[in-house]
Coordinates of C-alpha atoms in Angstrom, one line a residue:
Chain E
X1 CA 0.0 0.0 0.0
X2 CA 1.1 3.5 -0.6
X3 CA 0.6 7.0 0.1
X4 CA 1.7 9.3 -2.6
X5 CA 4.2 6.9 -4.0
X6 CA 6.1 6.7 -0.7
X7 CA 5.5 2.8 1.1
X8 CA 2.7 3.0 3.6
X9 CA 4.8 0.9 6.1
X10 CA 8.4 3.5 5.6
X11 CA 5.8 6.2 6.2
X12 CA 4.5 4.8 9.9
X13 CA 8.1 3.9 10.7
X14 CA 9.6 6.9 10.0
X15 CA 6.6 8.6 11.8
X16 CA 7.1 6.4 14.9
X17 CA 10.5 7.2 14.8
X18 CA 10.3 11.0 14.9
X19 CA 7.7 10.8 17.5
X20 CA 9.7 8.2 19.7
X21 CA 12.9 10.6 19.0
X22 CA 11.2 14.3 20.0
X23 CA 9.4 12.3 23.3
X24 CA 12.6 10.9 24.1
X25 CA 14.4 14.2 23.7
X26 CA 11.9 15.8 25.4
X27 CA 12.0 13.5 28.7
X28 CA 15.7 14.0 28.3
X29 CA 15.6 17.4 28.2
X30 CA 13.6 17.4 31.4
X31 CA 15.4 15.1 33.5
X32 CA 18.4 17.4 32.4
X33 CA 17.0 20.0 34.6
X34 CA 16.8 18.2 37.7
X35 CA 20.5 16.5 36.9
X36 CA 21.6 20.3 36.5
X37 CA 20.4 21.2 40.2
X38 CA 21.6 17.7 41.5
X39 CA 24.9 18.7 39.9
X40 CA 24.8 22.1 40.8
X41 CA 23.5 20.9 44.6
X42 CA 27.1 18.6 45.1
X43 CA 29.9 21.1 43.7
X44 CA 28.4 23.9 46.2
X45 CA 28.0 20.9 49.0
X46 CA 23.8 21.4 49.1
X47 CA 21.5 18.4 48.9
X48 CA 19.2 19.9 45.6
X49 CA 15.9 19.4 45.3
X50 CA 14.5 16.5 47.3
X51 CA 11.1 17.4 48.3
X52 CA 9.0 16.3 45.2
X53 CA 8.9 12.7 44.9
X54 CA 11.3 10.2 46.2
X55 CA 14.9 11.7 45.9
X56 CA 13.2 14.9 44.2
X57 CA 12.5 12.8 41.1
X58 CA 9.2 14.5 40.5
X59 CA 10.6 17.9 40.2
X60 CA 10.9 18.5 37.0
X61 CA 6.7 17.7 36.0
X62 CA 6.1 20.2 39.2
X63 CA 8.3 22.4 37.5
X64 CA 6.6 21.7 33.9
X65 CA 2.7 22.1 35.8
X66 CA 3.8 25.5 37.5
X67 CA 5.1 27.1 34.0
X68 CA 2.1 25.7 32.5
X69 CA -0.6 27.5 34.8
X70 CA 1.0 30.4 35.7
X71 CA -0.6 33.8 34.3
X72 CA 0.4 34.5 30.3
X73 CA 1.5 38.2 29.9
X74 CA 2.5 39.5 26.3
X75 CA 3.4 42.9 27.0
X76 CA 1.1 45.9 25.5
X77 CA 4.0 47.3 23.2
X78 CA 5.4 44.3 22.0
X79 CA 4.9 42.9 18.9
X80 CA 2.3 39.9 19.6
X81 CA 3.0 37.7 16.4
X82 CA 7.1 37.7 16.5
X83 CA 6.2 37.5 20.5
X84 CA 4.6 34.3 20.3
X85 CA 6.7 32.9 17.2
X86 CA 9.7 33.6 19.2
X87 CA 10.1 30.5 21.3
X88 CA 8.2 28.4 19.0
X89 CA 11.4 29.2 16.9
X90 CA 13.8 27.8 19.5
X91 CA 11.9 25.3 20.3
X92 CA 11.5 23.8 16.7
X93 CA 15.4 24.6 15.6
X94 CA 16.4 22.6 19.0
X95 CA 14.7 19.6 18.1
X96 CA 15.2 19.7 14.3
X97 CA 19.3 18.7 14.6
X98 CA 17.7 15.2 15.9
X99 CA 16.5 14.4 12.3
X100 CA 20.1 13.5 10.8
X101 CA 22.0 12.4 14.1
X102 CA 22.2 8.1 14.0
X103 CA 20.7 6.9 17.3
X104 CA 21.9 3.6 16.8
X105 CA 22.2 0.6 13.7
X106 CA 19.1 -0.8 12.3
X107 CA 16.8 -2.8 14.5
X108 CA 14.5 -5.7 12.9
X109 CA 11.1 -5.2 13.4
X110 CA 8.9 -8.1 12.3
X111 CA 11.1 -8.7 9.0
X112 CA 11.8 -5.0 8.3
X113 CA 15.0 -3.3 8.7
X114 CA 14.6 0.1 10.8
X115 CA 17.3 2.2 10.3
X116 CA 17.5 4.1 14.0
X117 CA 18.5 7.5 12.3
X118 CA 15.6 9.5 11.0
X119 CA 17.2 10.5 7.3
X120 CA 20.3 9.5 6.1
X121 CA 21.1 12.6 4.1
X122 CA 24.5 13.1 2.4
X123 CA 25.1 16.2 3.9
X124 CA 24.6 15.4 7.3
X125 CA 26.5 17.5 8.9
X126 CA 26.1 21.1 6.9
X127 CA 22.5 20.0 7.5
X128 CA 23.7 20.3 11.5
X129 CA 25.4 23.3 10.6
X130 CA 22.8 24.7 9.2
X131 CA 19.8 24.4 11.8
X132 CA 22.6 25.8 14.1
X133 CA 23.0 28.8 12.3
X134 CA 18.7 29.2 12.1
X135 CA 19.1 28.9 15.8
X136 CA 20.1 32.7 16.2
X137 CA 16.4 33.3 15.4
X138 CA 14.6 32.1 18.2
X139 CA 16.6 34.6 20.4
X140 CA 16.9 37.9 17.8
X141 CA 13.1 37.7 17.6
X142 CA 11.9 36.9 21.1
X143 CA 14.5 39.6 22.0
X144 CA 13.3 42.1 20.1
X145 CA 9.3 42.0 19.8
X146 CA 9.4 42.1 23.9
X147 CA 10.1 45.8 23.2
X148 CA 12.5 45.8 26.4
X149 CA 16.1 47.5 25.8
X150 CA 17.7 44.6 28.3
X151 CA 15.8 41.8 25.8
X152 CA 16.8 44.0 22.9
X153 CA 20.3 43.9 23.6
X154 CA 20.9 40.3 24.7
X155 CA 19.3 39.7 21.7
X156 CA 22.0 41.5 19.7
X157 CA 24.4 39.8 21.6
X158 CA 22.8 36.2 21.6
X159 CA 23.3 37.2 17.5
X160 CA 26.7 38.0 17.5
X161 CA 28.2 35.6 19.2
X162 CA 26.4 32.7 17.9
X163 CA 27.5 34.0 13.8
X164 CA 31.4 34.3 15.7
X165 CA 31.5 31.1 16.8
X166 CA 30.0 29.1 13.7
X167 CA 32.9 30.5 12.1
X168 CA 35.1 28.7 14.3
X169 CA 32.8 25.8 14.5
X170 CA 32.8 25.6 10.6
X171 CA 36.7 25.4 10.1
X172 CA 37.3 22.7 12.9
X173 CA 34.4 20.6 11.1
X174 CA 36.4 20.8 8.0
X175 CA 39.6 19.2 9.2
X176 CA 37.5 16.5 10.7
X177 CA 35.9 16.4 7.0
X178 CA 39.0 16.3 5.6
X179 CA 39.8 13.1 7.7
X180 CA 36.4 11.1 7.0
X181 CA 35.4 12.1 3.3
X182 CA 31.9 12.3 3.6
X183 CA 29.3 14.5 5.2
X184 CA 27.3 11.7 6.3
X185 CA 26.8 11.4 9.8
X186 CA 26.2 7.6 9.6
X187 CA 29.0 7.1 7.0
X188 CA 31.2 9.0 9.7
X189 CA 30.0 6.6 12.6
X190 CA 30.6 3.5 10.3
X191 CA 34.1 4.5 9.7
X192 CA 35.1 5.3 13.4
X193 CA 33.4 1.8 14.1
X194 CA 36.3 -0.1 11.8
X195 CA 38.7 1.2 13.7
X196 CA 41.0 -1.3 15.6
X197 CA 40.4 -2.4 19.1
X198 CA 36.7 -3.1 18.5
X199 CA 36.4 0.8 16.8
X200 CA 38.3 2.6 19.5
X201 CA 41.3 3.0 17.6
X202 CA 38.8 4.8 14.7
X203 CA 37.2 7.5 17.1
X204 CA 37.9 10.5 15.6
X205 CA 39.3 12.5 19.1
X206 CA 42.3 10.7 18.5
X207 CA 43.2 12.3 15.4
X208 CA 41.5 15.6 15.8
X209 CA 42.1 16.5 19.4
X210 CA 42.6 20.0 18.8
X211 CA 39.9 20.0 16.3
X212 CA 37.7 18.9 19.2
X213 CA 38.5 21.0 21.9
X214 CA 38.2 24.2 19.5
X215 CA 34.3 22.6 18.3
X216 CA 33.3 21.6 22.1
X217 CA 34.1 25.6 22.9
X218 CA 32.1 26.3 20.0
X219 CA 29.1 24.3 20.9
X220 CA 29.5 26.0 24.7
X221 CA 29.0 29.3 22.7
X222 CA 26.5 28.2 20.6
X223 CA 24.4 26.6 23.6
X224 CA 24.5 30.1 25.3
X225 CA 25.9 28.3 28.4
X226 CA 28.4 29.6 31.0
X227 CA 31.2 30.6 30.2
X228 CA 29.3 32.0 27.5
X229 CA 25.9 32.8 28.9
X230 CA 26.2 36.3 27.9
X231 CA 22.6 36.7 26.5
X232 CA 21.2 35.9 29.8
X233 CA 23.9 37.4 32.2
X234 CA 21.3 38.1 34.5
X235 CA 23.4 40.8 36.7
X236 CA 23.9 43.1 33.5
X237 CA 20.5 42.4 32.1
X238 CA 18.4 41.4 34.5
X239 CA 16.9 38.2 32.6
X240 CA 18.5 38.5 29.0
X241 CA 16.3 37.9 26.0
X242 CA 13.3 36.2 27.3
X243 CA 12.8 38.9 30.5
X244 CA 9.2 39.7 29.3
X245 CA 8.0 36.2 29.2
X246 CA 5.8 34.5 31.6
X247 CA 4.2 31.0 31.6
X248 CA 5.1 28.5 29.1
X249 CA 6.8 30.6 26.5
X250 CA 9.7 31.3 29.4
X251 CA 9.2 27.6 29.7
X252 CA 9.8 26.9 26.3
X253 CA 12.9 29.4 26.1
X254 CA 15.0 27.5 28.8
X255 CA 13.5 24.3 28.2
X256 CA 15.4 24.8 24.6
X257 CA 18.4 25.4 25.7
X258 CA 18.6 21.9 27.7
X259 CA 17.5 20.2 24.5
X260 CA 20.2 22.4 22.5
X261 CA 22.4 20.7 25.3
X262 CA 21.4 17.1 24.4
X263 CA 21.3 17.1 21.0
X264 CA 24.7 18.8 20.5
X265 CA 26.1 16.4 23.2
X266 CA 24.5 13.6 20.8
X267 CA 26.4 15.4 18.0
X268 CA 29.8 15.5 19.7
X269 CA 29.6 12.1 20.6
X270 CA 28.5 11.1 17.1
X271 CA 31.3 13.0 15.7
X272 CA 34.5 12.7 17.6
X273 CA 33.5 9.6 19.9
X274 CA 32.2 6.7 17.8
X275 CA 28.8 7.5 18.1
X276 CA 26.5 4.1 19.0
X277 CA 30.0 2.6 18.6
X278 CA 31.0 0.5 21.8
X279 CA 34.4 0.6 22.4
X280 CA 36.8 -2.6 22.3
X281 CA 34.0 -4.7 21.2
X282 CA 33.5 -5.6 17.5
X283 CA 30.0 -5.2 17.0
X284 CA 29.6 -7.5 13.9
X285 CA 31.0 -10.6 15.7
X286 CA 28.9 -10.1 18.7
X287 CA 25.7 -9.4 16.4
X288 CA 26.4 -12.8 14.9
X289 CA 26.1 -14.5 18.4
X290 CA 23.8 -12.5 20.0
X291 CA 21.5 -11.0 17.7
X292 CA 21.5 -8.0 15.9
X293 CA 18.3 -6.0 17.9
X294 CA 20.3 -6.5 21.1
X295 CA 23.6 -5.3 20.1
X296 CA 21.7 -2.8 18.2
X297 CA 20.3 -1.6 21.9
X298 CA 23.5 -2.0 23.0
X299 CA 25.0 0.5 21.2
X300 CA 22.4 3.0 21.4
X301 CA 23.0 2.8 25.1
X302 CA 26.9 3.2 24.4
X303 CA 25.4 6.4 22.7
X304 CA 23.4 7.4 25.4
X305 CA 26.3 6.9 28.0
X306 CA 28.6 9.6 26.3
X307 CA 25.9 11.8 25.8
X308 CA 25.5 11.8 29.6
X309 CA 28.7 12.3 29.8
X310 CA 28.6 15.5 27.9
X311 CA 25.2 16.7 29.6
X312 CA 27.7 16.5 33.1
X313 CA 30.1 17.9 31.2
X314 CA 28.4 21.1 30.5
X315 CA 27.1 21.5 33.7
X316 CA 30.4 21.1 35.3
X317 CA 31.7 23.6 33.4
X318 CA 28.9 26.1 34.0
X319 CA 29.0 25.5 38.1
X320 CA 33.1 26.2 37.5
X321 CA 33.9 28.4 35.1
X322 CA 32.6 31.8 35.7
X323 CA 31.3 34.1 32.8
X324 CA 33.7 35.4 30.4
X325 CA 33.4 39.2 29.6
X326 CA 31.9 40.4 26.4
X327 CA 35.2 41.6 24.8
X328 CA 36.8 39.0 26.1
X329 CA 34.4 36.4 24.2
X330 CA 35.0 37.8 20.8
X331 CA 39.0 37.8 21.3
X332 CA 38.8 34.0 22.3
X333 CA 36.3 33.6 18.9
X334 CA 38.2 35.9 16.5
X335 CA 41.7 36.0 17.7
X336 CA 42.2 32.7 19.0
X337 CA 40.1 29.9 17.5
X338 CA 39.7 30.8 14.6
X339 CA 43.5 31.3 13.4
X340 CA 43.8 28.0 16.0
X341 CA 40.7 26.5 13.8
X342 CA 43.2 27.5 10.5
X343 CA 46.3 25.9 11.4
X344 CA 44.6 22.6 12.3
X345 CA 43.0 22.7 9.2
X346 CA 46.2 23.2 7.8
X347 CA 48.4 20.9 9.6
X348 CA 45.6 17.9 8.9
X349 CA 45.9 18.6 5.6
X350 CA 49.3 18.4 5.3
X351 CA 49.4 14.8 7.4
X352 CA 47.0 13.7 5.4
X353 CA 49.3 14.6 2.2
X354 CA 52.2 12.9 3.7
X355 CA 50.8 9.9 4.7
X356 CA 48.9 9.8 1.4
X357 CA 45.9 9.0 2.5
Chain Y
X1 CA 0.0 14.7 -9.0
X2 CA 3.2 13.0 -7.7
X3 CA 4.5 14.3 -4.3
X4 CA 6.7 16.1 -6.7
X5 CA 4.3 18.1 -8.2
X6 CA 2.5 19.1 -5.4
X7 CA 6.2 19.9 -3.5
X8 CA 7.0 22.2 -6.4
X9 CA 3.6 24.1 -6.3
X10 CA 3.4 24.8 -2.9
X11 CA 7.0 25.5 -2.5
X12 CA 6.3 27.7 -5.3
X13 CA 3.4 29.6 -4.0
X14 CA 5.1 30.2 -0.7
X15 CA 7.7 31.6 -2.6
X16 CA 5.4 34.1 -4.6
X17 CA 3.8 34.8 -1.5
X18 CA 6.4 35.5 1.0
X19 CA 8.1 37.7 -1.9
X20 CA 5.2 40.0 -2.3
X21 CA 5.0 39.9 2.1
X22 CA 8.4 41.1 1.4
X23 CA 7.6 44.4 -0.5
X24 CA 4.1 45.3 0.9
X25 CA 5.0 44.7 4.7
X26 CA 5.0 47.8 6.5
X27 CA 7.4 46.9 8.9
X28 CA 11.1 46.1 7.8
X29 CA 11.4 43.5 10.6
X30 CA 8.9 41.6 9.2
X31 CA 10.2 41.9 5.6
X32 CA 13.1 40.5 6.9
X33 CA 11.4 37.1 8.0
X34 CA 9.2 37.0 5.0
X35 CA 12.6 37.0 3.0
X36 CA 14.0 34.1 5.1
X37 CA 10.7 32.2 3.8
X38 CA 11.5 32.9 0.8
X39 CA 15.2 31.7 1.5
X40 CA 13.2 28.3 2.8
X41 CA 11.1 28.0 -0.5
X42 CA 13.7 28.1 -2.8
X43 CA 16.0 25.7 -0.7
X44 CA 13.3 23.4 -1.5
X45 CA 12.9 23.7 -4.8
X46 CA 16.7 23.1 -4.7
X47 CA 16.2 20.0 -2.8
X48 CA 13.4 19.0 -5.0
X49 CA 16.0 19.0 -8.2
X50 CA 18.5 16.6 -5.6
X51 CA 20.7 19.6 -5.6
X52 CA 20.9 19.2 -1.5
X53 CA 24.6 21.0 -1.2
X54 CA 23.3 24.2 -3.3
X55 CA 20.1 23.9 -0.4
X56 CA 21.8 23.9 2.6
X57 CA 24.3 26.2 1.4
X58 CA 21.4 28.5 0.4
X59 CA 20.1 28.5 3.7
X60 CA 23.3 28.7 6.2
X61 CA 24.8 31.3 4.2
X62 CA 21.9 33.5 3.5
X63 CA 18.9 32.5 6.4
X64 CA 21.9 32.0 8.8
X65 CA 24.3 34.7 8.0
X66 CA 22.8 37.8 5.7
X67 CA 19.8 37.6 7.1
X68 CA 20.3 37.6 11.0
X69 CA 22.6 41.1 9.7
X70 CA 19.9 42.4 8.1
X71 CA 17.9 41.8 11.0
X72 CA 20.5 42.9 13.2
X73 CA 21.0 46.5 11.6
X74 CA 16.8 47.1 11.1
X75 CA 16.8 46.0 15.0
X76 CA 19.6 48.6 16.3
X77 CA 17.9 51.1 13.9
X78 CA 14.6 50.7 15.5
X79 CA 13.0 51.4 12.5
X80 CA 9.1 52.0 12.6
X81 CA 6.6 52.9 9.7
X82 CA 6.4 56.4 11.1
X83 CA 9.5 57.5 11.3
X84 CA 10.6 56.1 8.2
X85 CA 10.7 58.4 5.1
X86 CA 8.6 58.1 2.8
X87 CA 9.8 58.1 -0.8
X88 CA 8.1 60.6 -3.3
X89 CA 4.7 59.7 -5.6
X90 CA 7.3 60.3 -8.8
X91 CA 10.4 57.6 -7.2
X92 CA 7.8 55.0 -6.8
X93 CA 6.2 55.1 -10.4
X94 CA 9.8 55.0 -11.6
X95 CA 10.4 51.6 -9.5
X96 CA 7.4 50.4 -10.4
X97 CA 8.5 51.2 -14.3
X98 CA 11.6 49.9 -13.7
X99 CA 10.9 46.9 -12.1
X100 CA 8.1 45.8 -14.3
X101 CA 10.3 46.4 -17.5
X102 CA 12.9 44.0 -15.5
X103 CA 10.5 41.1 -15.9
X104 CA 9.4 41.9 -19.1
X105 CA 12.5 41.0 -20.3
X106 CA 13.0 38.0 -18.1
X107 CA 10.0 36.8 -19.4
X108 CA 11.2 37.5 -22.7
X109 CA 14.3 36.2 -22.2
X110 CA 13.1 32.4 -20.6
X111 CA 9.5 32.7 -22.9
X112 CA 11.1 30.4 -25.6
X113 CA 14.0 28.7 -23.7
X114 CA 12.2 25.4 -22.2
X115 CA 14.6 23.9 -24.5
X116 CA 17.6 24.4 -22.6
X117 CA 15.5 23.9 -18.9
X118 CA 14.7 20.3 -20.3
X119 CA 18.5 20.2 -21.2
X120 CA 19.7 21.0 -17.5
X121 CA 17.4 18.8 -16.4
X122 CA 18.2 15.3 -18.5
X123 CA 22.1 16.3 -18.2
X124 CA 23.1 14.7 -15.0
X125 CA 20.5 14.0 -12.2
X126 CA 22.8 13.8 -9.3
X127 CA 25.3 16.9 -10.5
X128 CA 23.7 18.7 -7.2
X129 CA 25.4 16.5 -4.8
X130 CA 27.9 17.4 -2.8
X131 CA 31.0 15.1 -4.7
X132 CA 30.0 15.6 -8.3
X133 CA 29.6 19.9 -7.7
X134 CA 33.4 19.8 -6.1
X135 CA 34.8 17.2 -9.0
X136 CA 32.9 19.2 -11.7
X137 CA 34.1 23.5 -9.9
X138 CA 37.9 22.0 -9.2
X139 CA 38.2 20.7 -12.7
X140 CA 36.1 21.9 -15.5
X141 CA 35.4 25.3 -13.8
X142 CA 38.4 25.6 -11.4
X143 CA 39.6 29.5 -12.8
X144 CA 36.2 31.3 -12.8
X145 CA 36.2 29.7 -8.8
X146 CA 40.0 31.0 -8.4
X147 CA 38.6 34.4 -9.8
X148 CA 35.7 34.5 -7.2
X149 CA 37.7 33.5 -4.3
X150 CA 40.2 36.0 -5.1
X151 CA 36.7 38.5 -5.6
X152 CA 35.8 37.1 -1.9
X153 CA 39.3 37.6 -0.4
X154 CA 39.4 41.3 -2.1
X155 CA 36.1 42.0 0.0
X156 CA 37.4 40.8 3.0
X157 CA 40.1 42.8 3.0
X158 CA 38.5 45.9 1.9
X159 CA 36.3 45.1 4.9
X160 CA 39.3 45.1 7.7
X161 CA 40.6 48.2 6.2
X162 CA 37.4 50.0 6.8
X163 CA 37.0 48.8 9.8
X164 CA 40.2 49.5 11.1
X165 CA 40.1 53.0 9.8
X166 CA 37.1 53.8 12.1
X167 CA 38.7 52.7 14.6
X168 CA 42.0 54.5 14.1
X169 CA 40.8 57.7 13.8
X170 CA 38.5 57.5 17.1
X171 CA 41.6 56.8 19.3
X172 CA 43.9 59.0 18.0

């Protein structure tokens, strides 16, 4: 059976699949909330929230209910359309990087081969690039139809710094690129996973460490966290960008900035560590034995392990590292990684000469 | 209709659409975001002819970079439809003219040409992708893409000097 040429039963599993992958980022996104106070709650020697639920679990839906009932103001002056479209915007380009990233191999469902990635486009990772770059959006507009000089100016500076560090972003993507040979993410995962050692040997981080380190920054920047949280430094500008919203639309502002967290943690694991690789195990052999569905699990969870490791990452970094000054945040873009993001380029491309690759 | 069809006539009408939002908004904010719709629209229709590179391209480069400028400027400016000057009753009949004889002549110009469309389209299906556009502008077309890079890098250096002249002549 089809539906406009397109196989009924491709159509319900890519379906399923988008809607399993936005509720899971979703839960994820929520739960990184309540991990971000826990977090927070040892480095300063607190206990966090523990009221809610056993161990505080329940935190994060009371947190959810309060946004969603308290009172909705849009301010008089402000432009009501762009006001509302605003974090709709940063909502949608947070979620849309999960449509390229691969969760995992393909599971067999009753006969079928289900690819766990959502679309297996060939230019991957520009596609990444490119919802990154749309993120800006969500925050110039918000900003600005609040009609509020502190949201105005965040705004301006969410905007600059996010087009900075896409610059630097963009040139440490193209050494790794230079590596791989193909803009694929799934092609890129598939080649780390060949690697020696059961795919370890492959992970990318070993041969671009510098290229890494310079694109983690950048994904700091781009996440608007601290060190970089410069669009929400709340003792300059009060509340950044989203200080006239109330209710669910704040909700929806710093609920997008967790997912932003996530998926970019998924894309730094996908990228530089293997992705639903699991190290010093060869997958094929053990799919032969076991199964393929349960090593396919298996590595989904190997996935889901780094990407936790990123989430604490982040939020280590934010309850260390205090904010960087504004100045100070365009030298590190302009001056530093970007002629650090050129020479890497450079140098790869030069090794990769010599050794003929 | 094939999903095709109906992709290329509603990416087509949102294009027609968001271009005349562009000119008859009042406010230059919004002009701004109908022109990234328009951005969208045509990075469909490029995905639509499997020419995925020239889509995202489109999009990070002029959505993700030009745009948010644009935006950026039209923001600091603050500008409204009040204080903004209005042009003169003579100045718009000439743009109108002007523009209008523009597309007379594109229509003349493409009226008897579906020869060569068809051409484009039978010559190599999967030219668009990423691979076969850097094999065919490295070899067949690599001194017209010198040329432009060398175009790009004159820009960007006409752009520091400017910049640093400002700056120059404030501290001294």
């Amino acid at each position: 059976m089809e539906i406009l040429q397109i196989d009924l039963f491709l159509f319900l599993e890519k379906l399923l699949l988008i809607g399993g992958i936005i509720t899971f980022s979703l839960v994820i996104a929520m739960y990184t909330t309540y991990a971000e106070r826990k977090v927070a709650a040892v480095i300063q020697d607190r206990l966090g929230p523990n009221r809610a639920g056993p161990f505080g679990l329940a935190q994060p839906l009371a947190d959810g209910l309060k946004l969603f009932f308290k009172e909705e103001i849009i301010p008089l002056t402000s432009n009501k359309v762009l006001f509302i479209i605003g974090p709709a915007l940063a909502m949608m380009t947070a979620m849309l990087t999960s449509a390229v990233i691969p969760w995992g191999s393909s599971i067999n469902v009753f006969g079928r081969d289900v690819s766990l990635q959502i679309a297996d486009v060939n230019i991957g990772v520009l596609y990444v690039f490119g919802v990154v770059s749309l993120g800006v959006y969500g925050i110039m507009i918000g900003g600005w139809s609040s009609n509020n000089k502190f949201s105005l100016i965040a705004a301006v500076r969410g905007a600059s710094q996010i087009i900075s560090y896409e610059l630097a972003m963009g040139l440490s993507l193209i050494a790794l690129l230079m590596l791989t040979g193909s803009l694929s993410m799934k092609t890129i995962v598939e080649q780390q996973m060949s690697g020696g050692w059961g795919g370890f040997l492959g992970w990318n981080i070993l041969y671009q460490p510098l290229g890494f380190l310079i694109f983690l920054i950048c994904v700091f920047a781009e996440c608007n966290r601290t060190p970089f949280d410069l669009p929400e430094a709340e003792n300059e500008l009060n509340f950044g960008y989203h200080q006239e919203y109330s209710s669910m639309k704040l909700g929806f502002y710093l609920f997008a900035e967790y997912i932003n967290m996530f998926i970019s943690s998924a894309v730094v694991s996908t990228l530089f560590f293997g992705g639903y690789d699991i190290p010093f195990v060869n997958e094929t052999t053990l799919a032969a034995s076991w199964g393929g569905n349960i090593v396919a699990v298996m590595g989904f969870a190997a996935l889901f392990a780094k990407i936790v490791f990123f989430l604490f990452l982040f939020m280590w970094v934010r309850w260390t590292i205090p904010r960087f000054r504004y100045d100070q945040l365009m030298d590190l873009g302009w001056k530093k990684l970007i002629p650090l993001a050129l020479a890497n380029m450079l140098i790869t491309a030069i090794v990769i000469l010599w050794l003929n690759k | 209709m094939t999903i095709i069809e109906i992709l290329f006539w509603f990416l087509s009408a949102l294009a027609l659409f968001g271009a005349l939002m562009v000119v008859f908004s009042k406010n230059p904010v919004h002009s701004v975001l109908w022109l990234i719709v328009v951005f969208f629209a045509i990075s469909g229709h490029y995905i639509v002819l499997n020419a995925q590179f020239l889509a995202i391209v489109n999009l990070i480069v002029y959505a993700g970079a030009i745009m948010v400028l644009f935006l950026f400027v039209i923001m600091l400016m603050n500008m409204n439809t009040e204080s903004e000057p209005q042009k003169s009753k003579w100045l718009r009949m000439a743009a109108a003219l002007s523009g209008g004889s523009l597309m007379l002549i594109l229509v003349a110009a493409l009226k008897d040409n579906t020869s060569k469309v068809t051409g484009m389209f039978t010559a190599e299906a999967n030219i668009g992708l990423i691979k076969n556009l850097g094999k065919v502008l490295f070899t067949d077309y690599v001194v017209p893409f010198e040329i432009s890079s060398v175009l790009f890098l004159s820009a960007i250096v006409g752009a520091v000097i400017l910049g640093k002249k400002e700056n120059s002549t404030t501290h001294s």
